[in-house]
Short mmCIF file of C-alpha atoms in Angstrom, two decimals:
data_model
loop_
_atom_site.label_atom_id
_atom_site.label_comp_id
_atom_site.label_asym_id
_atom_site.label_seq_id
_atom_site.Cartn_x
_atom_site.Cartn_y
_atom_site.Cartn_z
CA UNK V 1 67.01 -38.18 -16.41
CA UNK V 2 68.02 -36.27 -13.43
CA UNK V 3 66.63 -33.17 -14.27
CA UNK V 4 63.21 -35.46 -14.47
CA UNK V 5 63.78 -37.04 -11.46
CA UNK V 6 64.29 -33.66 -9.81
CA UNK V 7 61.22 -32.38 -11.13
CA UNK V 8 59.05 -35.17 -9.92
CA UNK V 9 60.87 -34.87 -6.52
CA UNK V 10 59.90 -31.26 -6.30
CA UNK V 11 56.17 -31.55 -7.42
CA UNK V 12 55.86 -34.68 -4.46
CA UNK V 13 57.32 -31.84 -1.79
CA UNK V 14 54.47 -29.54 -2.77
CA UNK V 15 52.32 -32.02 -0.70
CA UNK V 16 53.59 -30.36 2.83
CA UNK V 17 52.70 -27.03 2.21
CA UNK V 18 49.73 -25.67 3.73
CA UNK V 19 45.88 -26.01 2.55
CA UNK V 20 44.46 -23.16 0.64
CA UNK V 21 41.47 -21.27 1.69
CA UNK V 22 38.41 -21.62 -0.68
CA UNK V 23 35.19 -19.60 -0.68
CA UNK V 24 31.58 -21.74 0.04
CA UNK V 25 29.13 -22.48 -2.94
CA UNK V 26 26.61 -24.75 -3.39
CA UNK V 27 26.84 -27.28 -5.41
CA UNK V 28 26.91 -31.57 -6.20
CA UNK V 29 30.33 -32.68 -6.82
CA UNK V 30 30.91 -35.45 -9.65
CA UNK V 31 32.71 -38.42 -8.42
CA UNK V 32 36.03 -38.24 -8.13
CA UNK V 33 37.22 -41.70 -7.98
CA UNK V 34 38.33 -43.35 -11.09
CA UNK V 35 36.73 -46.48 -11.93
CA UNK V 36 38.78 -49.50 -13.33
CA UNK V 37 36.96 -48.75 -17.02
CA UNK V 38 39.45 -46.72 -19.19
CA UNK V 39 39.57 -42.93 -19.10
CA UNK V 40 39.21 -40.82 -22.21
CA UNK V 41 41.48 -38.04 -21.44
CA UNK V 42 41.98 -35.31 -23.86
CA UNK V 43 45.37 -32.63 -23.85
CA UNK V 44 45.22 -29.46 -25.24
CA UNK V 45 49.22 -28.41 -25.82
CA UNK V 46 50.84 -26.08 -28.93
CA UNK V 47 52.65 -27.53 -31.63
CA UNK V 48 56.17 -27.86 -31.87
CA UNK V 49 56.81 -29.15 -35.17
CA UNK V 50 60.36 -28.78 -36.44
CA UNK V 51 61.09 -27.56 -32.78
CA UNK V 52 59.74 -31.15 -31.37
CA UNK V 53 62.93 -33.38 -31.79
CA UNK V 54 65.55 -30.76 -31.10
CA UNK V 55 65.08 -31.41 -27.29
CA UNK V 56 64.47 -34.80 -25.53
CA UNK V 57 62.76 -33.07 -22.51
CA UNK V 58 60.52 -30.61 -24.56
CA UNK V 59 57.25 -32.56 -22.97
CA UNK V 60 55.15 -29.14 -22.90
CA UNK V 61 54.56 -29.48 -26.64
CA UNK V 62 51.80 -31.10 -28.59
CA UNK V 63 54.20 -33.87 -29.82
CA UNK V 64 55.78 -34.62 -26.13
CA UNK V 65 51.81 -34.68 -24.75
CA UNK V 66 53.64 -34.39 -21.13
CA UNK V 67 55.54 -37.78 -21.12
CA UNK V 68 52.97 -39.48 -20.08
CA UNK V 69 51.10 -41.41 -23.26
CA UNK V 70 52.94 -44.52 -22.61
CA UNK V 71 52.53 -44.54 -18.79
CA UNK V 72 48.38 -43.79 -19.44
CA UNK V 73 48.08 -46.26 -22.34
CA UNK V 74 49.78 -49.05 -20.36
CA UNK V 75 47.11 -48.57 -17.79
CA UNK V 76 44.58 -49.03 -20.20
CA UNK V 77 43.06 -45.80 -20.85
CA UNK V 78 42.64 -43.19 -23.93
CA UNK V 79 45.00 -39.88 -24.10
CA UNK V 80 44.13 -38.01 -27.40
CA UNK V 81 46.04 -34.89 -27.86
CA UNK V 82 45.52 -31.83 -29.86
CA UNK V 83 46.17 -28.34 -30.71
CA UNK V 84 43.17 -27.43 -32.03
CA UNK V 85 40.80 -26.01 -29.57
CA UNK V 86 38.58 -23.34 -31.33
CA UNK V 87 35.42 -23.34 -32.51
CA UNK V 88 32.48 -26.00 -33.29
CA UNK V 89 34.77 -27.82 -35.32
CA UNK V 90 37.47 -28.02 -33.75
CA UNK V 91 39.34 -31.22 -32.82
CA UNK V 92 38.67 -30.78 -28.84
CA UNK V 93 35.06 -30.34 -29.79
CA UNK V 94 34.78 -33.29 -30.85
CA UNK V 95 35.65 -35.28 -27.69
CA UNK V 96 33.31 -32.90 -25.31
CA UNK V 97 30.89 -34.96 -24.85
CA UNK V 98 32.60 -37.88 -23.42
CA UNK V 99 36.45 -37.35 -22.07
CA UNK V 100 36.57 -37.75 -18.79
CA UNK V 101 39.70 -35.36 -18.10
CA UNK V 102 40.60 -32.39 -19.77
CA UNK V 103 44.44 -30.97 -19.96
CA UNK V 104 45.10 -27.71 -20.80
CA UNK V 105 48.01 -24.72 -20.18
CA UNK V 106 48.23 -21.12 -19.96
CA UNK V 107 50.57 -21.15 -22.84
CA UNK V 108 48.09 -22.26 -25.50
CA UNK V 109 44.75 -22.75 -23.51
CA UNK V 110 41.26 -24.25 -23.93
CA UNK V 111 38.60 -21.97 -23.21
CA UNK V 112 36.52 -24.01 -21.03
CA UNK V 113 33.28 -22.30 -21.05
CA UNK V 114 30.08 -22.84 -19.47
CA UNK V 115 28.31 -24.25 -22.70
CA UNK V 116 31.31 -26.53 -22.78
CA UNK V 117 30.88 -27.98 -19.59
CA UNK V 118 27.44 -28.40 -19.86
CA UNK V 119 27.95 -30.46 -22.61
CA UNK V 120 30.77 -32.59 -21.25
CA UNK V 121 28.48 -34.67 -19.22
CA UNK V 122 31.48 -37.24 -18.10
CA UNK V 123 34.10 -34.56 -17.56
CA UNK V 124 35.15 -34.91 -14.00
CA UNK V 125 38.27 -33.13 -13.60
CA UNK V 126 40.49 -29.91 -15.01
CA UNK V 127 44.21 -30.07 -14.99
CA UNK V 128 46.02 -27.32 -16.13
CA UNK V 129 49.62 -27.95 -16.62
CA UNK V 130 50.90 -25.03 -15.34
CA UNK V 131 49.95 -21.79 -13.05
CA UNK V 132 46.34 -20.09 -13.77
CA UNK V 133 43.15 -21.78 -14.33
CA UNK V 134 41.47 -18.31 -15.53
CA UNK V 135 40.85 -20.24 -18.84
CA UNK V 136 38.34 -21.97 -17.07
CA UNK V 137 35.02 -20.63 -16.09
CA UNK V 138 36.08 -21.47 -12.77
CA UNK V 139 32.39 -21.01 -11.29
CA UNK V 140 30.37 -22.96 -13.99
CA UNK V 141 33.17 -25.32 -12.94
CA UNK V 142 31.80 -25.30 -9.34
CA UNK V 143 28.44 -25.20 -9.88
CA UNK V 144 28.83 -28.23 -12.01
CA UNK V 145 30.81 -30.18 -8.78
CA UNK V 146 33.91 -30.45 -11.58
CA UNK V 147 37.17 -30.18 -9.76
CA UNK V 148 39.80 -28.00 -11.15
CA UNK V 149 43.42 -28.44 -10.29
CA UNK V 150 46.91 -27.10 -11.22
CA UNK V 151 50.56 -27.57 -10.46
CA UNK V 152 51.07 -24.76 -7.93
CA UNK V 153 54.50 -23.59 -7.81
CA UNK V 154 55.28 -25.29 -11.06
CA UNK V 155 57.06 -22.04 -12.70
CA UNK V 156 57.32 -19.65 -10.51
CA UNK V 157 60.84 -19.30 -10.99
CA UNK V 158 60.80 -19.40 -14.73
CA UNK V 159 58.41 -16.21 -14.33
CA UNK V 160 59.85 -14.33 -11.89
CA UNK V 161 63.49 -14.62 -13.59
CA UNK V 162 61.37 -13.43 -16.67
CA UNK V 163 60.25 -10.36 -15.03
CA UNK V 164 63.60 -9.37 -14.17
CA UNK V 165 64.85 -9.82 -18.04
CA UNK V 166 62.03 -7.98 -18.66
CA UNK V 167 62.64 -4.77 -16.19
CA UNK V 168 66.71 -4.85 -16.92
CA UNK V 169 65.19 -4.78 -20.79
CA UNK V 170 63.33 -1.88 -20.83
CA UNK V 171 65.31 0.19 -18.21
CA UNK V 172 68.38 0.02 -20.46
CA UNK V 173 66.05 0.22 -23.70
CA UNK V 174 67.93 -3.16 -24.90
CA UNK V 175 65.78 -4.20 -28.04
CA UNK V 176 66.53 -0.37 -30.01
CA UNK V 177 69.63 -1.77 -29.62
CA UNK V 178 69.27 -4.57 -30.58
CA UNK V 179 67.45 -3.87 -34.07
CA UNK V 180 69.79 -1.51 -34.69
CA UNK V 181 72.59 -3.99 -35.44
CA UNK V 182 70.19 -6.21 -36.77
CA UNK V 183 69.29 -3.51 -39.62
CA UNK V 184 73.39 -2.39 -39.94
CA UNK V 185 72.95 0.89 -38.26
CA UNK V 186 74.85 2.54 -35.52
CA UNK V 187 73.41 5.45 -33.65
CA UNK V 188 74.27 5.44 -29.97
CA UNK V 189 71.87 8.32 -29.11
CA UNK V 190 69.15 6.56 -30.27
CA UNK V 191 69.15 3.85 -26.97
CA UNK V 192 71.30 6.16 -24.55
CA UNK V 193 68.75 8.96 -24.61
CA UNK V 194 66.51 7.10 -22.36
CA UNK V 195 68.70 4.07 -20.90
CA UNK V 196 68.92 4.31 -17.36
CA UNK V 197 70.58 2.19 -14.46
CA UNK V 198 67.98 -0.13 -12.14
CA UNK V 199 70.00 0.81 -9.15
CA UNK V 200 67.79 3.64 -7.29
CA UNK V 201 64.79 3.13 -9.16
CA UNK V 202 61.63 2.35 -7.25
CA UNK V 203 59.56 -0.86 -8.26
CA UNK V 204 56.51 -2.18 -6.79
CA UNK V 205 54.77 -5.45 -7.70
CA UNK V 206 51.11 -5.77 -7.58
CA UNK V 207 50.86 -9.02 -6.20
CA UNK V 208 53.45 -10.81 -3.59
CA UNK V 209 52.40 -14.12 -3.66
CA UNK V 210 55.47 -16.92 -5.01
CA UNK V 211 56.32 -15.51 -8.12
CA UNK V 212 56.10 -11.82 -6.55
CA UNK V 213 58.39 -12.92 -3.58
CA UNK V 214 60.71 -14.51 -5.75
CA UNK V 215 60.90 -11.10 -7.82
CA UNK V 216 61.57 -9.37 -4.66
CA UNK V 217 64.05 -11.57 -3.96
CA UNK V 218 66.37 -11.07 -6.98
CA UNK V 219 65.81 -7.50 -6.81
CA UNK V 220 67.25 -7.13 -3.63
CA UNK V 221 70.60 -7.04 -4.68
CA UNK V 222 70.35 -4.09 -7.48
CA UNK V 223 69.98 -1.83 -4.79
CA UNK V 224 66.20 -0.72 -5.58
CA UNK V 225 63.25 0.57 -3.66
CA UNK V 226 60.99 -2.43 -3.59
CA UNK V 227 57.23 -1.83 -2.46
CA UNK V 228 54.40 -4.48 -2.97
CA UNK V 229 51.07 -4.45 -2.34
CA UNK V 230 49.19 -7.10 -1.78
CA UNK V 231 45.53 -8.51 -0.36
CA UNK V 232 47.74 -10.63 2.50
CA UNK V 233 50.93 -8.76 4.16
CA UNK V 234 53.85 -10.98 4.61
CA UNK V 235 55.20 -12.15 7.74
CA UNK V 236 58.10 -9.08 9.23
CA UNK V 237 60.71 -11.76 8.68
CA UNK V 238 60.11 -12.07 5.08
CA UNK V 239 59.65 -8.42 4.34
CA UNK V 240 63.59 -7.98 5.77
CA UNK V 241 64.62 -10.77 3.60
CA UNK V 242 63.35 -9.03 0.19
CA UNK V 243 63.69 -5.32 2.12
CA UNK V 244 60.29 -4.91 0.10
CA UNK V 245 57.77 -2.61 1.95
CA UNK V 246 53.84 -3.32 2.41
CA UNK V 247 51.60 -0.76 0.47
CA UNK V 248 48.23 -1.10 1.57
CA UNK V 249 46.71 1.59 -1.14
CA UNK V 250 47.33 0.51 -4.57
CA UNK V 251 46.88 3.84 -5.99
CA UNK V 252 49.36 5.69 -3.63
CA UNK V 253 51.87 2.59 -4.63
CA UNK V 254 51.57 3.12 -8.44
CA UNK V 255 52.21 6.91 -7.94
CA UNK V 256 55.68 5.97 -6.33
CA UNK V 257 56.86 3.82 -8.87
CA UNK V 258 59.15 3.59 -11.52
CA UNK V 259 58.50 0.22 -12.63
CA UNK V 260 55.77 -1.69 -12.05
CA UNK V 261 55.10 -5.25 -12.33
CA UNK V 262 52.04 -7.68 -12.25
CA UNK V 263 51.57 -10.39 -10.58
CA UNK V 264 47.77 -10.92 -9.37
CA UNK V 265 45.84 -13.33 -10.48
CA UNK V 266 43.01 -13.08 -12.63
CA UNK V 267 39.77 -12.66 -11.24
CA UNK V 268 36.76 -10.66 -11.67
CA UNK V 269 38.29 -7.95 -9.80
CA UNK V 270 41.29 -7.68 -11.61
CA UNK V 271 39.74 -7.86 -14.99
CA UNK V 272 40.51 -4.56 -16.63
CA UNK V 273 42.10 -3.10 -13.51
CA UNK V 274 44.76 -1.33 -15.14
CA UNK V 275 41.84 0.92 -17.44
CA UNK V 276 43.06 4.56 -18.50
CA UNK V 277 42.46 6.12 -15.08
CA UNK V 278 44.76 3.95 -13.54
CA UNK V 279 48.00 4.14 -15.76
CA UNK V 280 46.92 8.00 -15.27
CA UNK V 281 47.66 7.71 -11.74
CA UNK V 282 50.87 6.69 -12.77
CA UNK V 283 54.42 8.73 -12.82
CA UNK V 284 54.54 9.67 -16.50
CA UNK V 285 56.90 7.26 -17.98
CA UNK V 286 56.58 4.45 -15.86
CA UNK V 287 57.46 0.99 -16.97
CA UNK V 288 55.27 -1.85 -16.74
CA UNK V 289 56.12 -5.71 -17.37
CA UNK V 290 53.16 -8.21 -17.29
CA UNK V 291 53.53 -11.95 -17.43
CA UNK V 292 50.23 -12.31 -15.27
CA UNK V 293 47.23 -12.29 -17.79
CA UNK V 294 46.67 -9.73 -20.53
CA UNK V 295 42.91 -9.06 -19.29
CA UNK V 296 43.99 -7.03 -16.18
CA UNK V 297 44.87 -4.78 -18.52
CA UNK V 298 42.60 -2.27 -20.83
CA UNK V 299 44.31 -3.40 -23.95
CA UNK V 300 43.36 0.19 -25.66
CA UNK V 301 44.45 2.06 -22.57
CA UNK V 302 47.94 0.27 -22.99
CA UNK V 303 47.99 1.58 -26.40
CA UNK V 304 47.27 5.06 -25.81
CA UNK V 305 49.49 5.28 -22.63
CA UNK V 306 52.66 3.97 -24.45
CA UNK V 307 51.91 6.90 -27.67
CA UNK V 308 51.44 9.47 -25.61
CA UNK V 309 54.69 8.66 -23.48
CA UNK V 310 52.85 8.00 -20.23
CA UNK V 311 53.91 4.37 -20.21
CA UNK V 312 57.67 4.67 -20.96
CA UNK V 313 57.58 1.22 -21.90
CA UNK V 314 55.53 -1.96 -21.68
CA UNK V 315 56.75 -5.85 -21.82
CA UNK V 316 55.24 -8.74 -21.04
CA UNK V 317 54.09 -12.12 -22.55
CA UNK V 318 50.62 -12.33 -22.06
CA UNK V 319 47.61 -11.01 -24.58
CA UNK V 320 43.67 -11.36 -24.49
CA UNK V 321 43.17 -13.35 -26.30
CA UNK V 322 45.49 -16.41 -26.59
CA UNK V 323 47.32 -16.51 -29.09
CA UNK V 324 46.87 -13.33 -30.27
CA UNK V 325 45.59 -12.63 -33.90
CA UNK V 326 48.17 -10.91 -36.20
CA UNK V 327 46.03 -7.40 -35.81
CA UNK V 328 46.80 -7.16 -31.91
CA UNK V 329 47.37 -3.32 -30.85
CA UNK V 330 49.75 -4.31 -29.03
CA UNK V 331 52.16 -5.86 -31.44
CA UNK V 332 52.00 -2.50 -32.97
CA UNK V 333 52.39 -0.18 -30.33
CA UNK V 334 55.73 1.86 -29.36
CA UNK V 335 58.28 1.12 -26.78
CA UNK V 336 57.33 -2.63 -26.34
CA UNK V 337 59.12 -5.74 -25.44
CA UNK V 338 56.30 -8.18 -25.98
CA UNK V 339 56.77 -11.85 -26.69
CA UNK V 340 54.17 -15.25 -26.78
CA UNK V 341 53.50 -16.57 -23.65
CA UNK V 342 56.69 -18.09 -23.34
CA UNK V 343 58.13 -17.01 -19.60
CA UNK V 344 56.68 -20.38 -17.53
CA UNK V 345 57.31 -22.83 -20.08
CA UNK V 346 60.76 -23.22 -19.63
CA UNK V 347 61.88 -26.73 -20.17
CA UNK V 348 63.19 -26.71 -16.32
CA UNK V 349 59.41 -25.70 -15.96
CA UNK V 350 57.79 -28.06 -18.05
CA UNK V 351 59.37 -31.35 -16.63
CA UNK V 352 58.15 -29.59 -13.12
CA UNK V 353 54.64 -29.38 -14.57
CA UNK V 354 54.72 -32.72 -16.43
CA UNK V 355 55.36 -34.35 -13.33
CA UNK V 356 52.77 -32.97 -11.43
CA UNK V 357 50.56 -33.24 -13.72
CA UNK V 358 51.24 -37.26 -13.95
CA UNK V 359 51.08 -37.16 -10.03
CA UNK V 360 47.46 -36.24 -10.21
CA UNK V 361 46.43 -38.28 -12.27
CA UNK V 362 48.10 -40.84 -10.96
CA UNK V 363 46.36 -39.81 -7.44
CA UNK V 364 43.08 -39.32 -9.46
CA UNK V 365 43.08 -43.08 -10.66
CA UNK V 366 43.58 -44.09 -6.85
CA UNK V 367 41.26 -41.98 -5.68
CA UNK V 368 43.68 -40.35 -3.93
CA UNK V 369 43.06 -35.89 -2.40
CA UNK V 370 45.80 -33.87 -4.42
CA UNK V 371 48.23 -31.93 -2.86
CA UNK V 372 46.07 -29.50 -0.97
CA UNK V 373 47.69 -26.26 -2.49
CA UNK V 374 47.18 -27.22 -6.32
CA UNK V 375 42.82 -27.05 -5.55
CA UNK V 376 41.76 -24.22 -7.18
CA UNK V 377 37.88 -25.84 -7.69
CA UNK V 378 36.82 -28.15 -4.75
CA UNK V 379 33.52 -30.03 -3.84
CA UNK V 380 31.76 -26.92 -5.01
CA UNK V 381 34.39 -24.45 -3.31
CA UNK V 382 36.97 -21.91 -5.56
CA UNK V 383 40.08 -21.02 -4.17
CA UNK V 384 40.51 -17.95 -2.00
CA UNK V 385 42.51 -16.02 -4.70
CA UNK V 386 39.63 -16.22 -7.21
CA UNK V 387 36.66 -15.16 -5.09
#
């Protein structure tokens, strides 16, 4: 219970941070304001199944549906959830044309495409439980006046203590290790030959926004090089906290770096940023972790880079598409450290995402504005970081 009540506490203090910036586009916005008629509201979460009852506060999962079915129900209104999201025939399908709210997460999401908001003609708003609405076609979205929401700041920490799992992984080439006891061998030259120490090594994030910062900020204290590069430069006080330094060419960063991690959003722009001329203009070797999206990276390229030895090694826990058929490339490849999307779904982070999830809807019945950071489709507008 207190771990609950913390998490609700922290999703209310979101409300004082600052507004985001979002980009103009023309378009009529759906009403908002719930009426006092019942809500259909669908959730789209992965099943747990033997997993479901080993944990009290496992509320990300199909069978915990957030926490919030009694709360909803009480208040009169429909919550349907599902894990089936694909296709014609799927179970979400099905309730297209008339929910009123859809709930989805990175971790297992809907695809919510143009053709599927043209057909949901009472769908009003877009929660993702989580961080990254990319699932969305964020500007169908807007032209259709939907508004699109998530828990900002949510998981940040269960991501950015991922990423540094990740790096210490692959720098000290844990998982050879690893399988070597698991398959009763012993060869110590086999991991040593290209385990290395994090202390010295240059790393450079590409992207400093919370879940960057909060990288920088636990890498501090292993002694590294730390550049970022980012579309905003942070404020001099914060750059001598993290002792990270601004680079304002991306290309000049990557050739610089030892390790480099990802942490832009996806957009248009970053779609297939990281294609085979890119990781070329990278030291030979380099290590890359990616819990951001899978699509800012050429999956091929990815491939061929970590054969030929130019990517050193690659981790991360985030494919295109989601989840990722058994045929993947990159479950295949050498000198990985992949997993499922697993890094912001944390319990800690689910009861953080629960709750504000349950806050907005609970603001949305009111007809209450959401906390002003958690916007990422407004009246019409998108948020600055996907224009």
């Amino acid at each position: 219970m207190a771990m609950k009540r913390a998490a609700t506490s922290a999703i209310r203090a979101f409300s004082s941070s600052s507004p985001s910036s979002f980009g103009s586009s023309g378009s009529s916005t759906r009403l908002l304001h719930a009426s006092a008629e019942s809500k259909k509201i669908v959730g789209v979460f992965y099943k747990a199944n033997e997993y479901a009852s080993l944990n009290p506060n496992f509320v990300g999962s199909l069978e915990g549906a957030l926490g919030i079915r009694d709360w909803l129900e009480s208040q009169g209104h429909q919550y349907i959830v599902t894990d089936d999201k694909e296709g014609l025939d799927s179970e979400l399908e099905k309730h297209i044309p008339d929910l009123h709210v859809l709930i989805t997460t990175p971790f297992h999401p809907a695809y919510v495409t143009e053709e599927r908001i043209k057909r949901a003609k009472n769908l009003q708003l877009l929660l993702t439980a989580g961080i990254g609405s990319d699932h969305i076609d964020l500007n169908a979205a807007a032209a259709a006046g939907l508004t699109v929401a998530e828990v900002t700041g949510s998981n940040v920490v269960s991501v950015a203590e991922d990423e540094l799992m990740r790096i210490l992984m692959l720098v000290r080439n844990f998982l050879p290790g690893y399988h070597q006891v698991i398959n009763g061998e012993w060869n110590v030259a086999a991991i040593a030959y290209r385990a290395y120490d994090l202390e010295g090594k240059t790393v450079g994030t590409v992207g400093a926004g919370r879940i960057g910062r909060l990288l920088l900020q636990r890498l501090k204290p292993f002694n590294c090089n730390l550049l970022y590069h980012d579309r905003i430069k942070m404020e001099p006080e914060l750059e001598k906290q993290t002792g990270a330094k601004f680079e304002e060419d991306l290309d000049s960063m990557l050739s610089k770096c030892d390790i480099v991690v990802i942490n832009t959003p996806l957009t248009e722009k970053t779609r297939g940023m990281f294609d085979k001329e890119k990781i070329a203009k990278m030291k030979k070797g380099v290590l890359i972790v990616n819990n951001a999206r899978g699509a800012i990276m050429d999956t091929q390229a990815v491939v061929d880079a970590c054969s030929s030895g130019q990517i050193g090694g690659y981790s991360g826990d985030v494919w295109n598409p989601q989840p990722a058929p058994k045929d993947h490339p990159w479950r295949y490849m050498p000198n990985h450290a992949m997993t499922p999307h697993v890094s912001g779904t944390t319990i800690d982070g689910q009861l953080r995402y629960a709750a504000g999830v349950k806050d907005m809807l609970d603001r949305y019945f009111k007809g209450e504005e959401f906390p002003a950071q958690n916007y990422i489709v407004k009246e019409g507008k998108l948020a600055s970081q996907y224009l």
